[in-house]
């Protein structure tokens, strides 16, 4: 058997012995971005379909999560930057090759739109809300009249945002665990699922809850399918990607991945939601919290594990 | 013009002079390095083989770091040298994640830093600091597009390899084996 022993003189901080340059900020942002994308997607979808009355929580109440999620997400991204005073350089150029560049532009567009959307429906949450200035009332009325146009723009941006949270990672061919095109759709579906879970959690209307329970169930199914696909793809790929999959199939991330992401984050809530739909009484916040926390842990594990995988040593 | 470096693994003795020369020439912060020496021992006792490699940024033709940079701070200079413009770098570290060779690091001042092939010396017609101090003369630097350059000549006459060719980066640092 041929053995190899490698000694490297390089000891750069956060690079050696194992790359760890991205910390908690990035997975937290990926989660918040996905959550905002999910919530906004459903709000826009049902507005376009003209079902505001049927799904009042999805259209009017839940979207208030989005501006908070996006602002905290952006704050996390800003904290991650090491040359913070130069962050504005992001907005001096458009680089289509770099997912981070068009992601930054997407955030620039969708964040103010999420504020506008929440403002239009703020009176649904706080009935005594007063804009104080008449021009704000005029602006609100104008937005409300053109809400379908806003909805079309938001639904497109929400899908881009959801996919982008995955493509941000999959663009790095140096990290075999991330370097797969399934990561974009997978993160989009996971984001939509956390969004649907939040709507289900907030909603007080049992019919609406049932619908979002069903939507969530379908999304969980798709997510599980994508995860199996991801691992199968790795196992059929090159050596570095086989090693990446092995991190989850017996390696150091096996326990957190299968217990917290697959078990508690997907399978258990799916069973609880099925029981609920079959007529058993289950407090809705249990599956909702499990899905949301599962989505968060999933992103932490993907970012941590991805940085362990490599081509050389 | 296509700058490249060829490093003779048979002549290198692993003295790390190239590392110190680079740190001195480029004011590399203490504790960091832009180039480093790797010692690989392969085989089974008693049939062992040692390879010494002085490694650095590969100034790839298809650089993932340039592709992933959201501001254009990482860019190609004339001759294919990949450098980072400190005043455009926001320190997002996407390029560090994208490099299969882990050749970059986050400078304590915030921006991302790495080997520049000593572009400030190359522009004056000098060799990079690591090449010029090597006591065994095991490094060759020059223009691959010029068939008469030292680096072209030595690569014509010797077997060579690049690191992680499967990463698809088309590196420009060659190891003579």
Short mmCIF file of C-alpha atoms in Angstrom, two decimals:
data_model
loop_
_atom_site.label_atom_id
_atom_site.label_comp_id
_atom_site.label_asym_id
_atom_site.label_seq_id
_atom_site.Cartn_x
_atom_site.Cartn_y
_atom_site.Cartn_z
CA UNK A 1 0.00 0.00 0.00
CA UNK A 2 1.23 3.46 -0.85
CA UNK A 3 1.19 5.80 2.09
CA UNK A 4 1.71 9.52 2.16
CA UNK A 5 2.81 11.76 4.96
CA UNK A 6 2.57 15.47 4.42
CA UNK A 7 4.19 18.26 6.38
CA UNK A 8 3.31 21.82 5.45
CA UNK A 9 5.07 24.93 6.66
CA UNK A 10 1.95 27.03 6.22
CA UNK A 11 0.20 28.11 9.42
CA UNK A 12 -2.03 30.97 8.28
CA UNK A 13 -4.75 31.97 10.73
CA UNK A 14 -8.19 30.52 9.88
CA UNK A 15 -6.69 28.70 6.88
CA UNK A 16 -4.68 26.00 8.64
CA UNK A 17 -4.97 23.29 9.78
CA UNK A 18 -8.55 23.36 8.45
CA UNK A 19 -10.17 26.24 6.61
CA UNK A 20 -12.50 28.16 8.92
CA UNK A 21 -12.76 31.62 7.46
CA UNK A 22 -16.57 31.85 7.54
CA UNK A 23 -18.09 31.68 11.00
CA UNK A 24 -21.67 31.95 12.32
CA UNK A 25 -22.56 35.06 10.30
CA UNK A 26 -22.81 33.33 6.93
CA UNK A 27 -25.09 30.39 7.89
CA UNK A 28 -27.28 32.75 9.94
CA UNK A 29 -27.60 35.05 6.94
CA UNK A 30 -28.33 32.12 4.60
CA UNK A 31 -31.10 31.04 6.96
CA UNK A 32 -32.62 34.53 7.35
CA UNK A 33 -32.40 35.17 3.60
CA UNK A 34 -34.15 31.87 2.88
CA UNK A 35 -36.82 32.58 5.49
CA UNK A 36 -37.50 36.06 4.06
CA UNK A 37 -37.60 34.61 0.53
CA UNK A 38 -40.10 31.94 1.67
CA UNK A 39 -42.43 34.35 3.45
CA UNK A 40 -42.37 36.89 0.60
CA UNK A 41 -42.86 34.17 -2.02
CA UNK A 42 -46.15 33.01 -0.52
CA UNK A 43 -47.39 36.56 0.09
CA UNK A 44 -46.71 37.49 -3.53
CA UNK A 45 -48.04 34.19 -4.91
CA UNK A 46 -51.45 34.51 -3.26
CA UNK A 47 -51.69 38.18 -4.15
CA UNK A 48 -51.09 37.35 -7.80
CA UNK A 49 -53.73 34.62 -7.57
CA UNK A 50 -56.15 37.07 -5.90
CA UNK A 51 -56.51 34.92 -2.78
CA UNK A 52 -55.77 37.62 -0.18
CA UNK A 53 -59.05 36.91 1.62
CA UNK A 54 -58.44 33.17 1.77
CA UNK A 55 -54.91 33.46 3.10
CA UNK A 56 -54.83 36.67 5.15
CA UNK A 57 -51.88 35.62 7.32
CA UNK A 58 -49.69 34.67 4.37
CA UNK A 59 -50.42 37.87 2.46
CA UNK A 60 -50.80 40.48 5.18
CA UNK A 61 -49.37 39.39 8.53
CA UNK A 62 -46.42 37.03 8.00
CA UNK A 63 -44.52 39.29 5.54
CA UNK A 64 -43.65 41.54 8.50
CA UNK A 65 -41.01 38.87 9.28
CA UNK A 66 -39.21 39.59 6.01
CA UNK A 67 -37.83 43.10 6.66
CA UNK A 68 -36.58 42.03 10.10
CA UNK A 69 -35.01 38.86 8.72
CA UNK A 70 -33.39 40.77 5.86
CA UNK A 71 -32.04 43.56 8.08
CA UNK A 72 -30.59 41.12 10.61
CA UNK A 73 -29.26 39.01 7.74
CA UNK A 74 -27.57 42.03 6.17
CA UNK A 75 -26.18 42.96 9.57
CA UNK A 76 -24.72 39.46 9.91
CA UNK A 77 -23.21 39.78 6.41
CA UNK A 78 -21.72 43.14 7.32
CA UNK A 79 -20.24 41.71 10.53
CA UNK A 80 -18.64 38.97 8.44
CA UNK A 81 -16.75 41.48 6.28
CA UNK A 82 -13.16 42.07 7.37
CA UNK A 83 -12.68 45.30 5.41
CA UNK A 84 -15.98 46.81 6.44
CA UNK A 85 -15.38 50.46 5.52
CA UNK A 86 -15.09 49.40 1.90
CA UNK A 87 -18.42 47.50 1.76
CA UNK A 88 -19.85 50.09 -0.66
CA UNK A 89 -17.51 48.73 -3.31
CA UNK A 90 -20.14 45.99 -3.75
CA UNK A 91 -22.43 48.60 -5.27
CA UNK A 92 -19.96 50.15 -7.66
CA UNK A 93 -19.99 47.20 -10.02
CA UNK A 94 -22.12 44.34 -11.32
CA UNK A 95 -20.20 41.12 -11.76
CA UNK A 96 -22.44 38.41 -13.20
CA UNK A 97 -19.76 35.75 -12.67
CA UNK A 98 -19.87 36.29 -8.93
CA UNK A 99 -23.03 35.07 -7.13
CA UNK A 100 -22.16 37.34 -4.21
CA UNK A 101 -22.35 40.38 -6.49
CA UNK A 102 -25.80 39.72 -7.91
CA UNK A 103 -26.93 38.51 -4.49
CA UNK A 104 -25.92 41.88 -3.06
CA UNK A 105 -27.92 43.64 -5.79
CA UNK A 106 -30.93 41.37 -5.19
CA UNK A 107 -30.84 42.23 -1.49
CA UNK A 108 -30.56 45.90 -2.37
CA UNK A 109 -33.85 45.57 -4.31
CA UNK A 110 -35.86 43.15 -2.18
CA UNK A 111 -35.15 44.73 1.23
CA UNK A 112 -36.91 48.07 0.53
CA UNK A 113 -39.72 46.18 -1.25
CA UNK A 114 -40.23 44.04 1.86
CA UNK A 115 -40.53 47.23 3.92
CA UNK A 116 -43.10 48.63 1.48
CA UNK A 117 -45.09 45.39 1.53
CA UNK A 118 -45.16 45.36 5.35
CA UNK A 119 -46.10 49.05 5.41
CA UNK A 120 -49.05 48.50 3.08
CA UNK A 121 -50.50 45.91 5.47
CA UNK A 122 -49.29 47.40 8.78
CA UNK A 123 -52.84 48.44 9.67
CA UNK A 124 -53.86 44.75 9.61
CA UNK A 125 -51.48 44.15 12.51
CA UNK A 126 -51.80 47.49 14.31
CA UNK A 127 -55.34 48.78 13.56
CA UNK A 128 -54.60 52.16 15.16
CA UNK A 129 -51.52 52.80 13.06
CA UNK A 130 -51.23 56.39 11.88
CA UNK A 131 -48.73 57.47 9.21
CA UNK A 132 -48.72 61.04 10.61
CA UNK A 133 -47.87 62.58 7.22
CA UNK A 134 -50.43 62.74 4.47
CA UNK A 135 -47.93 61.97 1.69
CA UNK A 136 -47.26 58.63 3.36
CA UNK A 137 -50.97 57.88 3.25
CA UNK A 138 -51.00 58.79 -0.43
CA UNK A 139 -47.98 56.55 -1.04
CA UNK A 140 -49.62 53.67 0.84
CA UNK A 141 -52.79 54.03 -1.23
CA UNK A 142 -50.74 54.08 -4.43
CA UNK A 143 -48.82 50.95 -3.40
CA UNK A 144 -52.03 49.19 -2.44
CA UNK A 145 -53.51 49.99 -5.84
CA UNK A 146 -50.43 48.59 -7.61
CA UNK A 147 -49.89 45.70 -5.22
CA UNK A 148 -50.03 43.11 -8.05
CA UNK A 149 -47.07 44.76 -9.78
CA UNK A 150 -45.16 44.70 -6.49
CA UNK A 151 -46.15 41.05 -6.09
CA UNK A 152 -44.73 40.10 -9.50
CA UNK A 153 -41.43 41.85 -8.78
CA UNK A 154 -41.22 40.35 -5.29
CA UNK A 155 -42.00 36.79 -6.37
CA UNK A 156 -39.18 36.88 -8.94
CA UNK A 157 -36.73 38.47 -6.50
CA UNK A 158 -37.76 36.02 -3.75
CA UNK A 159 -36.96 33.04 -5.98
CA UNK A 160 -33.61 34.59 -6.94
CA UNK A 161 -32.86 35.27 -3.27
CA UNK A 162 -33.79 31.72 -2.25
CA UNK A 163 -31.70 30.14 -4.99
CA UNK A 164 -28.85 32.56 -4.38
CA UNK A 165 -28.42 31.41 -0.77
CA UNK A 166 -27.48 28.01 -2.21
CA UNK A 167 -25.58 29.17 -5.28
CA UNK A 168 -23.41 31.39 -3.10
CA UNK A 169 -21.92 28.14 -1.79
CA UNK A 170 -22.14 26.01 -4.93
CA UNK A 171 -20.02 28.49 -6.91
CA UNK A 172 -16.94 27.47 -4.92
CA UNK A 173 -15.43 24.55 -6.79
CA UNK A 174 -12.63 24.43 -4.22
CA UNK A 175 -15.05 23.02 -1.61
CA UNK A 176 -16.32 19.72 -3.00
CA UNK A 177 -19.29 19.53 -0.59
CA UNK A 178 -20.70 22.80 -1.90
CA UNK A 179 -19.78 22.31 -5.52
CA UNK A 180 -23.05 20.85 -6.73
CA UNK A 181 -25.81 22.57 -8.68
CA UNK A 182 -28.51 20.88 -6.57
CA UNK A 183 -27.61 23.22 -3.68
CA UNK A 184 -29.48 26.17 -5.25
CA UNK A 185 -32.86 24.36 -5.55
CA UNK A 186 -32.28 22.61 -2.20
CA UNK A 187 -31.74 25.89 -0.34
CA UNK A 188 -34.70 27.47 -2.16
CA UNK A 189 -37.02 24.63 -1.10
CA UNK A 190 -35.64 24.69 2.44
CA UNK A 191 -36.22 28.47 2.58
CA UNK A 192 -39.78 28.10 1.27
CA UNK A 193 -40.36 25.39 3.85
CA UNK A 194 -39.22 27.59 6.76
CA UNK A 195 -41.38 30.40 5.33
CA UNK A 196 -44.45 28.12 5.12
CA UNK A 197 -43.77 26.89 8.67
CA UNK A 198 -43.67 30.49 9.95
CA UNK A 199 -46.98 31.30 8.24
CA UNK A 200 -48.51 28.11 9.66
CA UNK A 201 -47.25 29.06 13.11
CA UNK A 202 -48.61 32.62 13.03
CA UNK A 203 -51.93 31.85 11.36
CA UNK A 204 -55.05 31.73 13.52
CA UNK A 205 -57.28 30.51 10.71
CA UNK A 206 -57.57 26.71 10.77
CA UNK A 207 -58.29 26.38 7.03
CA UNK A 208 -55.20 28.44 6.17
CA UNK A 209 -53.14 26.40 8.61
CA UNK A 210 -54.25 23.18 6.94
CA UNK A 211 -53.25 24.48 3.53
CA UNK A 212 -49.79 25.53 4.74
CA UNK A 213 -49.42 22.25 6.59
CA UNK A 214 -49.99 20.47 3.27
CA UNK A 215 -47.65 22.80 1.39
CA UNK A 216 -45.00 22.20 4.02
CA UNK A 217 -45.45 18.46 3.76
CA UNK A 218 -44.86 18.60 0.01
CA UNK A 219 -41.82 20.86 0.47
CA UNK A 220 -40.36 18.48 3.07
CA UNK A 221 -40.82 15.63 0.59
CA UNK A 222 -39.00 17.58 -2.14
CA UNK A 223 -36.26 18.54 0.30
CA UNK A 224 -35.68 14.93 1.35
CA UNK A 225 -35.58 13.93 -2.31
CA UNK A 226 -32.98 16.65 -3.03
CA UNK A 227 -30.85 15.60 -0.05
CA UNK A 228 -30.85 11.95 -1.19
CA UNK A 229 -30.01 13.21 -4.68
CA UNK A 230 -27.17 15.32 -3.29
CA UNK A 231 -25.59 12.39 -1.46
CA UNK A 232 -26.14 10.01 -4.40
CA UNK A 233 -24.53 12.52 -6.74
CA UNK A 234 -21.50 12.81 -4.47
CA UNK A 235 -21.12 9.03 -4.12
CA UNK A 236 -21.07 8.71 -7.92
CA UNK A 237 -18.57 11.54 -8.35
CA UNK A 238 -14.84 12.07 -7.91
CA UNK A 239 -12.78 11.12 -4.86
CA UNK A 240 -13.04 14.52 -3.17
CA UNK A 241 -16.83 14.50 -3.45
CA UNK A 242 -17.09 10.94 -2.17
CA UNK A 243 -15.10 12.11 0.84
CA UNK A 244 -17.50 15.06 1.18
CA UNK A 245 -20.52 12.73 1.29
CA UNK A 246 -18.74 10.51 3.79
CA UNK A 247 -18.75 13.39 6.28
CA UNK A 248 -22.49 12.70 6.55
CA UNK A 249 -22.29 8.94 6.09
CA UNK A 250 -20.18 7.93 9.05
CA UNK A 251 -17.91 10.96 9.27
CA UNK A 252 -17.79 13.75 11.82
CA UNK A 253 -21.09 15.42 10.82
CA UNK A 254 -23.16 12.22 10.71
CA UNK A 255 -24.84 12.59 14.10
CA UNK A 256 -25.89 16.26 13.91
CA UNK A 257 -26.95 15.89 10.28
CA UNK A 258 -29.16 12.81 10.65
CA UNK A 259 -30.57 13.67 14.08
CA UNK A 260 -31.13 17.43 13.86
CA UNK A 261 -31.56 18.06 10.13
CA UNK A 262 -33.16 14.90 8.78
CA UNK A 263 -34.80 13.56 11.96
CA UNK A 264 -35.98 16.49 14.03
CA UNK A 265 -35.94 19.02 11.19
CA UNK A 266 -37.76 17.08 8.46
CA UNK A 267 -39.08 13.61 9.33
CA UNK A 268 -40.59 14.32 12.77
CA UNK A 269 -42.44 17.50 11.65
CA UNK A 270 -43.64 15.64 8.56
CA UNK A 271 -45.09 12.87 10.77
CA UNK A 272 -46.66 15.43 13.13
CA UNK A 273 -48.21 17.36 10.24
CA UNK A 274 -49.56 14.14 8.71
CA UNK A 275 -51.14 13.20 12.05
CA UNK A 276 -52.63 16.69 12.30
CA UNK A 277 -54.08 16.42 8.79
CA UNK A 278 -55.54 13.01 9.69
CA UNK A 279 -57.46 14.65 12.49
CA UNK A 280 -55.26 14.13 15.55
CA UNK A 281 -54.73 17.25 17.61
CA UNK A 282 -51.10 18.38 17.58
CA UNK A 283 -50.05 21.86 18.75
CA UNK A 284 -49.05 23.49 15.44
CA UNK A 285 -46.08 25.32 16.93
CA UNK A 286 -44.18 22.06 17.54
CA UNK A 287 -43.70 21.09 13.85
CA UNK A 288 -43.27 24.76 12.93
CA UNK A 289 -40.44 25.33 15.41
CA UNK A 290 -38.81 22.01 14.45
CA UNK A 291 -38.78 22.96 10.77
CA UNK A 292 -37.42 26.45 11.40
CA UNK A 293 -34.68 25.28 13.79
CA UNK A 294 -33.90 22.36 11.45
CA UNK A 295 -33.42 24.82 8.57
CA UNK A 296 -31.06 26.91 10.68
CA UNK A 297 -28.99 23.90 11.78
CA UNK A 298 -28.89 22.61 8.19
CA UNK A 299 -27.18 25.80 7.03
CA UNK A 300 -24.72 25.79 9.93
CA UNK A 301 -23.77 22.18 9.16
CA UNK A 302 -23.43 22.82 5.42
CA UNK A 303 -21.17 25.85 5.94
CA UNK A 304 -19.04 24.13 8.59
CA UNK A 305 -18.75 20.81 6.75
CA UNK A 306 -18.09 22.47 3.38
CA UNK A 307 -15.01 24.20 4.74
CA UNK A 308 -13.60 20.86 5.88
CA UNK A 309 -13.72 19.43 2.34
CA UNK A 310 -10.84 20.22 0.00
CA UNK A 311 -8.71 19.16 -2.96
CA UNK A 312 -5.21 19.13 -1.51
CA UNK A 313 -4.36 18.70 2.16
CA UNK B 1 2.67 37.24 -22.34
CA UNK B 2 2.01 34.53 -19.80
CA UNK B 3 4.07 34.56 -16.63
CA UNK B 4 4.78 31.20 -15.06
CA UNK B 5 7.04 29.63 -12.50
CA UNK B 6 8.69 26.23 -12.67
CA UNK B 7 10.07 24.73 -9.48
CA UNK B 8 12.48 21.82 -9.50
CA UNK B 9 11.40 19.40 -6.77
CA UNK B 10 14.62 17.42 -7.30
CA UNK B 11 16.83 20.39 -6.53
CA UNK B 12 14.82 21.95 -3.70
CA UNK B 13 16.29 21.21 -0.27
CA UNK B 14 13.39 22.70 1.71
CA UNK B 15 15.45 25.45 3.36
CA UNK B 16 12.49 27.90 3.39
CA UNK B 17 14.67 30.73 2.15
CA UNK B 18 11.92 31.55 -0.37
CA UNK B 19 9.44 31.91 2.50
CA UNK B 20 11.63 34.32 4.45
CA UNK B 21 12.57 36.30 1.33
CA UNK B 22 8.89 36.75 0.49
CA UNK B 23 7.98 37.79 4.03
CA UNK B 24 10.77 40.37 4.04
CA UNK B 25 10.20 41.68 0.51
CA UNK B 26 6.43 42.00 0.86
CA UNK B 27 6.13 42.97 4.52
CA UNK B 28 3.98 39.92 5.21
CA UNK B 29 2.50 40.22 8.72
CA UNK B 30 4.10 38.04 11.38
CA UNK B 31 2.57 34.57 11.58
CA UNK B 32 1.43 34.57 7.93
CA UNK B 33 3.05 33.46 4.70
CA UNK B 34 2.42 33.91 1.00
CA UNK B 35 4.58 30.94 0.08
CA UNK B 36 5.42 27.85 2.07
CA UNK B 37 7.28 24.57 1.80
CA UNK B 38 5.49 21.24 1.76
CA UNK B 39 7.29 17.98 2.40
CA UNK B 40 5.55 14.86 1.15
CA UNK B 41 6.86 11.47 2.16
CA UNK B 42 5.34 8.69 0.09
CA UNK B 43 5.74 4.94 -0.07
CA UNK B 44 6.33 2.26 2.49
CA UNK B 45 9.48 1.80 4.56
CA UNK B 46 12.19 1.19 3.41
CA UNK B 47 11.14 2.38 -0.06
CA UNK B 48 10.39 5.98 0.78
CA UNK B 49 10.39 8.95 -1.50
CA UNK B 50 10.43 12.57 -0.41
CA UNK B 51 9.16 15.43 -2.50
CA UNK B 52 9.79 19.02 -1.47
CA UNK B 53 7.56 21.68 -2.94
CA UNK B 54 7.71 25.42 -2.49
CA UNK B 55 4.05 26.35 -2.91
CA UNK B 56 2.25 29.66 -3.50
CA UNK B 57 -0.62 31.17 -5.44
CA UNK B 58 -0.77 29.41 -8.81
CA UNK B 59 -1.90 32.52 -10.75
CA UNK B 60 -4.37 30.28 -12.56
CA UNK B 61 -5.60 31.00 -16.09
CA UNK B 62 -9.12 30.16 -14.89
CA UNK B 63 -8.97 31.66 -11.40
CA UNK B 64 -11.96 30.83 -9.20
CA UNK B 65 -10.95 33.73 -6.93
CA UNK B 66 -11.32 36.26 -9.74
CA UNK B 67 -14.64 34.71 -10.75
CA UNK B 68 -16.07 34.77 -7.22
CA UNK B 69 -14.90 38.27 -6.25
CA UNK B 70 -18.02 40.47 -5.98
CA UNK B 71 -16.21 43.79 -6.45
CA UNK B 72 -13.51 43.00 -8.99
CA UNK B 73 -10.76 43.54 -6.39
CA UNK B 74 -9.23 40.21 -7.44
CA UNK B 75 -8.20 40.63 -11.05
CA UNK B 76 -5.72 39.62 -13.73
CA UNK B 77 -2.77 41.88 -14.37
CA UNK B 78 -0.86 41.86 -17.62
CA UNK B 79 0.75 38.49 -18.15
CA UNK B 80 -1.94 36.69 -16.15
CA UNK B 81 -0.68 37.62 -12.69
CA UNK B 82 -3.61 37.54 -10.25
CA UNK B 83 -3.56 40.35 -7.70
CA UNK B 84 -5.91 41.90 -5.14
CA UNK B 85 -6.61 45.61 -5.14
CA UNK B 86 -6.74 46.43 -1.42
CA UNK B 87 -8.96 49.45 -1.93
CA UNK B 88 -11.67 47.45 -3.66
CA UNK B 89 -11.51 44.42 -1.36
CA UNK B 90 -14.38 44.32 1.16
CA UNK B 91 -12.97 41.34 3.07
CA UNK B 92 -15.90 39.02 2.30
CA UNK B 93 -13.37 36.19 1.99
CA UNK B 94 -15.25 34.55 -0.89
CA UNK B 95 -11.94 34.23 -2.75
CA UNK B 96 -10.39 32.37 0.19
CA UNK B 97 -13.28 29.89 0.05
CA UNK B 98 -12.88 29.57 -3.71
CA UNK B 99 -9.14 28.78 -3.84
CA UNK B 100 -8.39 25.04 -4.12
CA UNK B 101 -4.82 25.76 -3.02
CA UNK B 102 -5.75 27.80 0.07
CA UNK B 103 -3.13 30.27 -1.11
CA UNK B 104 -4.90 33.34 0.27
CA UNK B 105 -5.31 34.66 3.77
CA UNK B 106 -7.16 37.48 5.49
CA UNK B 107 -4.62 40.22 6.22
CA UNK B 108 -4.92 41.66 9.77
CA UNK B 109 -5.77 45.00 8.11
CA UNK B 110 -8.93 43.43 6.67
CA UNK B 111 -8.26 42.89 2.99
CA UNK B 112 -7.29 39.58 1.42
CA UNK B 113 -3.64 39.07 0.63
CA UNK B 114 -1.57 36.56 -1.31
CA UNK B 115 1.44 36.03 -3.56
CA UNK B 116 1.73 38.63 -6.35
CA UNK B 117 4.62 36.94 -8.20
CA UNK B 118 6.36 40.08 -6.84
CA UNK B 119 4.76 42.08 -9.63
CA UNK B 120 6.54 45.23 -8.43
CA UNK B 121 9.88 43.51 -9.13
CA UNK B 122 8.72 41.79 -12.33
CA UNK B 123 7.68 45.15 -13.80
CA UNK B 124 11.28 46.29 -13.33
CA UNK B 125 12.59 43.20 -15.09
CA UNK B 126 13.68 41.48 -11.88
CA UNK B 127 12.75 38.01 -10.69
CA UNK B 128 10.32 37.46 -7.79
CA UNK B 129 12.07 37.60 -4.40
CA UNK B 130 11.69 33.83 -3.78
CA UNK B 131 13.29 32.99 -7.14
CA UNK B 132 16.18 35.40 -6.71
CA UNK B 133 17.24 34.14 -3.28
CA UNK B 134 16.89 30.39 -3.86
CA UNK B 135 20.32 28.97 -2.91
CA UNK B 136 19.95 25.90 -5.14
CA UNK B 137 18.53 27.88 -8.08
CA UNK B 138 15.63 25.48 -8.23
CA UNK B 139 13.06 28.06 -9.36
CA UNK B 140 12.57 29.47 -12.83
CA UNK B 141 10.36 32.44 -13.63
CA UNK B 142 9.49 33.88 -16.99
CA UNK B 143 7.17 34.13 -19.97
CA UNK B 144 5.70 30.86 -21.24
CA UNK B 145 4.70 32.50 -24.52
CA UNK B 146 8.37 33.10 -25.25
CA UNK B 147 9.83 29.73 -26.33
CA UNK B 148 13.34 30.93 -25.55
CA UNK B 149 12.66 31.97 -21.95
CA UNK B 150 14.34 29.96 -19.23
CA UNK B 151 11.03 28.66 -17.90
CA UNK B 152 9.90 27.48 -21.37
CA UNK B 153 13.22 25.78 -21.96
CA UNK B 154 13.31 23.94 -18.65
CA UNK B 155 9.72 22.75 -19.08
CA UNK B 156 10.49 21.47 -22.54
CA UNK B 157 13.30 19.29 -21.23
CA UNK B 158 11.75 17.99 -18.06
CA UNK B 159 8.68 16.13 -16.85
CA UNK B 160 6.40 18.34 -14.85
CA UNK B 161 3.09 18.39 -13.00
CA UNK B 162 0.68 20.96 -11.57
CA UNK B 163 -1.26 20.80 -8.31
CA UNK B 164 -4.91 19.68 -8.30
CA UNK B 165 -5.37 19.82 -12.11
CA UNK B 166 -8.81 18.24 -11.54
CA UNK B 167 -9.97 21.52 -9.98
CA UNK B 168 -9.97 22.96 -13.50
CA UNK B 169 -8.02 26.09 -12.66
CA UNK B 170 -5.16 25.77 -15.20
CA UNK B 171 -2.42 26.79 -12.76
CA UNK B 172 0.76 28.56 -13.83
CA UNK B 173 3.11 27.17 -11.19
CA UNK B 174 4.72 23.99 -12.48
CA UNK B 175 6.64 21.38 -10.51
CA UNK B 176 9.49 19.64 -12.28
CA UNK B 177 9.55 15.98 -11.25
#
